[in-house]
Amino acid sequence: MITHIKKIVLCVFALSISVYSYSHHAFTAEFDANAPVNLTGKVLKVEWINPHAWVHMEVEEAGKKTTWMVEGGTPNTLIRNGITKQSIKPGTVIVVRGYQSKGKLCLPRCIANGRDVTFPDGRKVFMGSSGTGAPRDGADPRERR
Amino acid sequence: MDLHDLMAHFLTPASEKIWNSSGSIITEEGELSLAPTNQEGWDEVIFGAQVLIESTYILNRPDRANGRKDWIEFSKLLEPIGKRALDAAERQNSEELFEIGADLYQACVACHNVYMKN
């Protein structure tokens, strides 16, 4: 029975991934450089997958809860920057700076490209990918060299 | 087939077979591996790897390469990555495919930074 439930859960997750199967793309194809966002909320789910990790977080504003799905770099890039599965596990409250998707209907959830994430201990870390065409906003340490 | 269609119908689906064969979903309930759970799933990854291997030759067709040295070098990145993916898929090693998937992305980005407009 448990195995059966696991299969169903896996199918639901697989479907949610395929729906957002942007795979690999240039920043400007999907995200709006004129729509910066600053999100504070609890991590609900992390898709630790290539080519982009996705962090699902619950953001509460004016009493309304909204789920945001934030795109990060490859998991390997995140690890090199100091973001691990442990540091960003569900339940952690984080602050993400990034840019919203060009589509802003937020159906079924809002989507953003994450540039940096701040952890509860104050540590701020670049969470994007270099060379994708994202705005040069100082988040990527490689741009400063 | 033009380059856009080649990417959309050939290279992207093949790459996704590699990317989708590893990693995990983490929720408060726990971590769920995305590794294939049966031979049919692994066969899909093997097929994706084989396509990547052949992609080096398809992209290097003279009318596509146009003698561009960097294009040829970028294209050549795919064959060894595909061979590593094929080897890992035949051994059903999802963790190795996770590392290979990251390398594949870097190869894609290197070329797209030069040749992809959005």
Short mmCIF file of C-alpha atoms in Angstrom, two decimals:
data_model
loop_
_atom_site.label_atom_id
_atom_site.label_comp_id
_atom_site.label_asym_id
_atom_site.label_seq_id
_atom_site.Cartn_x
_atom_site.Cartn_y
_atom_site.Cartn_z
CA MET A 1 0.00 0.00 0.00
CA ILE A 2 2.82 2.41 0.95
CA THR A 3 4.61 1.61 -2.31
CA HIS A 4 1.42 2.37 -4.19
CA ILE A 5 1.08 5.75 -2.45
CA LYS A 6 4.73 6.53 -3.20
CA LYS A 7 4.11 5.85 -6.90
CA ILE A 8 1.14 8.21 -6.90
CA VAL A 9 3.15 10.92 -5.12
CA LEU A 10 6.00 10.43 -7.60
CA CYS A 11 3.61 10.81 -10.52
CA VAL A 12 2.24 14.06 -9.08
CA PHE A 13 5.75 15.41 -8.60
CA ALA A 14 6.80 14.30 -12.07
CA LEU A 15 3.78 16.07 -13.52
CA SER A 16 4.60 19.26 -11.65
CA ILE A 17 8.13 19.13 -13.06
CA SER A 18 7.00 18.55 -16.62
CA VAL A 19 4.52 21.42 -16.40
CA TYR A 20 7.41 23.73 -15.57
CA SER A 21 9.76 22.06 -17.97
CA TYR A 22 11.53 25.24 -18.97
CA SER A 23 14.68 23.15 -18.94
CA HIS A 24 17.41 25.33 -20.20
CA HIS A 25 16.66 28.82 -21.43
CA ALA A 26 18.05 32.32 -21.55
CA PHE A 27 16.93 34.63 -18.73
CA THR A 28 15.21 37.03 -21.09
CA ALA A 29 13.11 34.26 -22.61
CA GLU A 30 11.25 33.63 -19.37
CA PHE A 31 11.89 36.41 -16.85
CA ASP A 32 11.23 40.13 -16.62
CA ALA A 33 14.31 42.19 -15.73
CA ASN A 34 11.95 45.08 -14.93
CA ALA A 35 10.05 43.09 -12.33
CA PRO A 36 12.37 42.62 -9.35
CA VAL A 37 10.94 40.74 -6.37
CA ASN A 38 11.99 40.46 -2.76
CA LEU A 39 10.35 37.42 -1.20
CA THR A 40 10.33 36.34 2.43
CA GLY A 41 8.82 33.03 3.33
CA LYS A 42 9.06 29.43 4.41
CA VAL A 43 10.50 26.80 2.10
CA LEU A 44 7.80 24.28 1.20
CA LYS A 45 9.58 22.06 -1.28
CA VAL A 46 12.90 21.87 -3.10
CA GLU A 47 13.34 20.27 -6.50
CA TRP A 48 17.02 19.32 -6.40
CA ILE A 49 17.28 18.70 -10.13
CA ASN A 50 19.26 19.64 -13.23
CA PRO A 51 19.50 21.91 -15.05
CA HIS A 52 17.91 24.21 -12.44
CA ALA A 53 17.01 23.63 -8.82
CA TRP A 54 13.58 25.00 -7.86
CA VAL A 55 12.64 26.29 -4.42
CA HIS A 56 8.95 26.46 -3.61
CA MET A 57 8.20 28.95 -0.86
CA GLU A 58 5.14 30.33 0.86
CA VAL A 59 5.06 34.12 0.96
CA GLU A 60 2.55 35.95 3.14
CA GLU A 61 1.65 39.53 2.30
CA ALA A 62 -1.25 41.47 3.79
CA GLY A 63 -2.63 38.27 5.24
CA LYS A 64 -2.64 36.48 1.90
CA LYS A 65 -0.46 33.44 1.34
CA THR A 66 1.04 32.92 -2.11
CA THR A 67 3.22 30.08 -3.32
CA TRP A 68 6.28 31.11 -5.30
CA MET A 69 8.42 28.78 -7.34
CA VAL A 70 11.94 30.18 -7.55
CA GLU A 71 14.46 28.99 -10.10
CA GLY A 72 18.05 28.59 -9.01
CA GLY A 73 21.25 27.43 -10.67
CA THR A 74 22.28 23.82 -11.06
CA PRO A 75 22.48 21.97 -7.76
CA ASN A 76 26.26 21.65 -8.24
CA THR A 77 26.54 25.43 -8.58
CA LEU A 78 24.46 25.94 -5.47
CA ILE A 79 26.64 23.52 -3.50
CA ARG A 80 29.77 25.40 -4.61
CA ASN A 81 28.14 28.62 -3.40
CA GLY A 82 27.29 27.10 -0.03
CA ILE A 83 23.66 26.12 -0.56
CA THR A 84 22.97 22.49 0.27
CA LYS A 85 19.90 20.34 0.60
CA GLN A 86 20.31 20.70 4.35
CA SER A 87 20.65 24.49 4.42
CA ILE A 88 17.54 25.06 2.32
CA LYS A 89 15.37 22.28 3.67
CA PRO A 90 11.59 22.72 3.98
CA GLY A 91 10.55 24.84 6.94
CA THR A 92 13.53 27.20 6.64
CA VAL A 93 12.55 30.87 6.40
CA ILE A 94 14.52 32.57 3.63
CA VAL A 95 14.64 35.86 1.79
CA VAL A 96 15.02 35.66 -1.99
CA ARG A 97 15.86 38.53 -4.31
CA GLY A 98 15.11 37.88 -7.94
CA TYR A 99 12.92 38.69 -10.93
CA GLN A 100 9.39 37.56 -11.68
CA SER A 101 8.49 35.61 -14.78
CA LYS A 102 7.11 37.45 -17.79
CA GLY A 103 3.79 35.74 -17.15
CA LYS A 104 2.39 37.27 -13.96
CA LEU A 105 -0.92 35.51 -13.54
CA CYS A 106 0.51 33.39 -10.73
CA LEU A 107 -1.55 30.43 -11.81
CA PRO A 108 -1.22 28.03 -10.18
CA ARG A 109 1.75 29.73 -8.51
CA CYS A 110 4.04 32.68 -9.04
CA ILE A 111 7.37 32.04 -10.71
CA ALA A 112 10.65 33.90 -10.30
CA ASN A 113 14.32 33.61 -11.11
CA GLY A 114 16.31 33.74 -7.89
CA ARG A 115 19.45 35.86 -7.73
CA ASP A 116 20.42 35.55 -4.09
CA VAL A 117 19.06 33.97 -0.95
CA THR A 118 19.51 35.11 2.64
CA PHE A 119 19.40 32.46 5.35
CA PRO A 120 18.17 32.86 8.95
CA ASP A 121 21.77 33.37 10.13
CA GLY A 122 22.13 36.38 7.81
CA ARG A 123 24.29 34.62 5.25
CA LYS A 124 23.52 35.90 1.74
CA VAL A 125 24.43 33.59 -1.16
CA PHE A 126 24.20 33.83 -4.95
CA MET A 127 21.64 31.25 -6.07
CA GLY A 128 21.52 31.84 -9.83
CA SER A 129 23.52 30.69 -12.81
CA SER A 130 26.22 32.80 -14.41
CA GLY A 131 26.01 33.71 -18.06
CA THR A 132 22.27 33.36 -18.54
CA GLY A 133 21.65 36.97 -19.48
CA ALA A 134 20.22 37.99 -16.11
CA PRO A 135 20.69 41.67 -15.15
CA ARG A 136 24.12 42.58 -13.82
CA ASP A 137 22.77 43.50 -10.41
CA GLY A 138 25.75 42.62 -8.25
CA ALA A 139 24.31 39.31 -7.07
CA ASP A 140 26.72 37.16 -9.09
CA PRO A 141 30.25 37.29 -7.62
CA ARG A 142 31.70 36.32 -11.01
CA GLU A 143 30.41 39.59 -12.49
CA ARG A 144 32.44 41.59 -10.00
CA ARG A 145 35.76 40.11 -11.01
CA MET B 1 15.40 20.63 -40.21
CA ASP B 2 16.45 24.09 -39.03
CA LEU B 3 18.50 24.59 -35.89
CA HIS B 4 15.57 25.65 -33.72
CA ASP B 5 13.65 22.48 -34.57
CA LEU B 6 16.76 20.37 -34.12
CA MET B 7 17.14 21.74 -30.60
CA ALA B 8 13.44 21.54 -29.77
CA HIS B 9 12.72 18.06 -31.10
CA PHE B 10 16.05 16.34 -30.80
CA LEU B 11 18.63 17.77 -28.41
CA THR B 12 16.33 19.17 -25.71
CA PRO B 13 14.28 15.96 -25.26
CA ALA B 14 17.50 13.92 -25.18
CA SER B 15 19.01 16.23 -22.57
CA GLU B 16 15.85 16.09 -20.49
CA LYS B 17 16.08 12.31 -20.38
CA ILE B 18 19.47 12.73 -18.69
CA TRP B 19 18.35 15.55 -16.38
CA ASN B 20 15.14 13.79 -15.36
CA SER B 21 16.96 10.60 -14.42
CA SER B 22 18.48 11.96 -11.24
CA GLY B 23 18.02 14.38 -8.40
CA SER B 24 15.30 14.45 -5.82
CA ILE B 25 12.25 16.22 -4.48
CA ILE B 26 12.52 17.33 -0.87
CA THR B 27 9.45 18.08 1.23
CA GLU B 28 8.73 18.07 4.94
CA GLU B 29 7.68 14.45 4.49
CA GLY B 30 11.10 13.43 3.21
CA GLU B 31 13.22 13.08 0.09
CA LEU B 32 12.05 11.29 -3.03
CA SER B 33 14.63 10.13 -5.58
CA LEU B 34 13.83 10.72 -9.24
CA ALA B 35 15.99 7.84 -10.46
CA PRO B 36 14.19 5.49 -12.85
CA THR B 37 12.52 2.64 -11.05
CA ASN B 38 12.37 0.09 -13.84
CA GLN B 39 14.25 -1.01 -16.96
CA GLU B 40 11.90 0.92 -19.22
CA GLY B 41 12.91 4.12 -17.42
CA TRP B 42 16.60 3.35 -17.74
CA ASP B 43 16.16 2.54 -21.43
CA GLU B 44 14.83 6.08 -21.91
CA VAL B 45 18.03 7.47 -20.36
CA ILE B 46 20.15 5.20 -22.55
CA PHE B 47 18.29 6.47 -25.61
CA GLY B 48 18.88 10.09 -24.55
CA ALA B 49 22.58 9.41 -24.10
CA GLN B 50 22.82 7.81 -27.53
CA VAL B 51 21.18 10.85 -29.10
CA LEU B 52 23.68 13.14 -27.37
CA ILE B 53 26.58 11.07 -28.70
CA GLU B 54 25.26 11.34 -32.24
CA SER B 55 24.53 15.04 -31.80
CA THR B 56 28.18 15.94 -32.16
CA TYR B 57 28.05 14.66 -35.74
CA ILE B 58 24.64 16.12 -36.52
CA LEU B 59 25.64 19.58 -35.34
CA ASN B 60 28.91 19.35 -37.20
CA ARG B 61 27.33 18.73 -40.56
CA PRO B 62 29.16 21.16 -42.86
CA ASP B 63 26.08 23.26 -43.60
CA ARG B 64 25.47 23.69 -39.88
CA ALA B 65 29.04 24.22 -38.72
CA ASN B 66 29.87 26.59 -41.57
CA GLY B 67 33.53 26.19 -40.73
CA ARG B 68 33.10 27.93 -37.38
CA LYS B 69 35.83 26.58 -35.13
CA ASP B 70 34.09 27.44 -31.85
CA TRP B 71 30.85 25.84 -33.07
CA ILE B 72 32.75 22.66 -33.87
CA GLU B 73 34.47 22.67 -30.47
CA PHE B 74 31.18 23.26 -28.64
CA SER B 75 29.57 20.41 -30.57
CA LYS B 76 32.41 18.07 -29.70
CA LEU B 77 31.60 18.51 -26.00
CA LEU B 78 28.45 16.45 -26.41
CA GLU B 79 29.97 13.15 -27.50
CA PRO B 80 32.06 12.47 -24.36
CA ILE B 81 29.23 13.64 -22.11
CA GLY B 82 26.84 11.33 -23.96
CA LYS B 83 29.26 8.42 -23.61
CA ARG B 84 29.60 9.02 -19.87
CA ALA B 85 25.81 9.20 -19.60
CA LEU B 86 25.42 5.98 -21.56
CA ASP B 87 27.89 4.20 -19.31
CA ALA B 88 26.20 5.49 -16.16
CA ALA B 89 22.73 4.62 -17.44
CA GLU B 90 23.77 1.09 -18.34
CA ARG B 91 25.05 0.72 -14.77
CA GLN B 92 21.86 2.42 -13.49
CA ASN B 93 23.92 4.92 -11.53
CA SER B 94 21.68 7.91 -10.90
CA GLU B 95 24.20 9.77 -8.74
CA GLU B 96 26.71 9.73 -11.55
CA LEU B 97 24.04 10.93 -13.96
CA PHE B 98 23.42 13.87 -11.63
CA GLU B 99 27.04 14.99 -12.06
CA ILE B 100 26.92 14.35 -15.80
CA GLY B 101 23.70 16.36 -16.04
CA ALA B 102 25.48 19.36 -14.53
CA ASP B 103 28.32 19.00 -17.05
CA LEU B 104 25.79 18.75 -19.86
CA TYR B 105 24.22 22.02 -18.76
CA GLN B 106 27.60 23.74 -18.75
CA ALA B 107 28.22 22.51 -22.30
CA CYS B 108 24.81 23.84 -23.38
CA VAL B 109 25.42 27.23 -21.76
CA ALA B 110 28.88 27.60 -23.29
CA CYS B 111 27.45 27.32 -26.80
CA HIS B 112 24.19 29.17 -26.12
CA ASN B 113 26.07 32.14 -24.71
CA VAL B 114 27.56 32.59 -28.14
CA TYR B 115 24.84 31.38 -30.49
CA MET B 116 21.44 31.48 -28.77
CA LYS B 117 19.30 34.59 -29.01
CA ASN B 118 16.76 34.07 -26.24
#
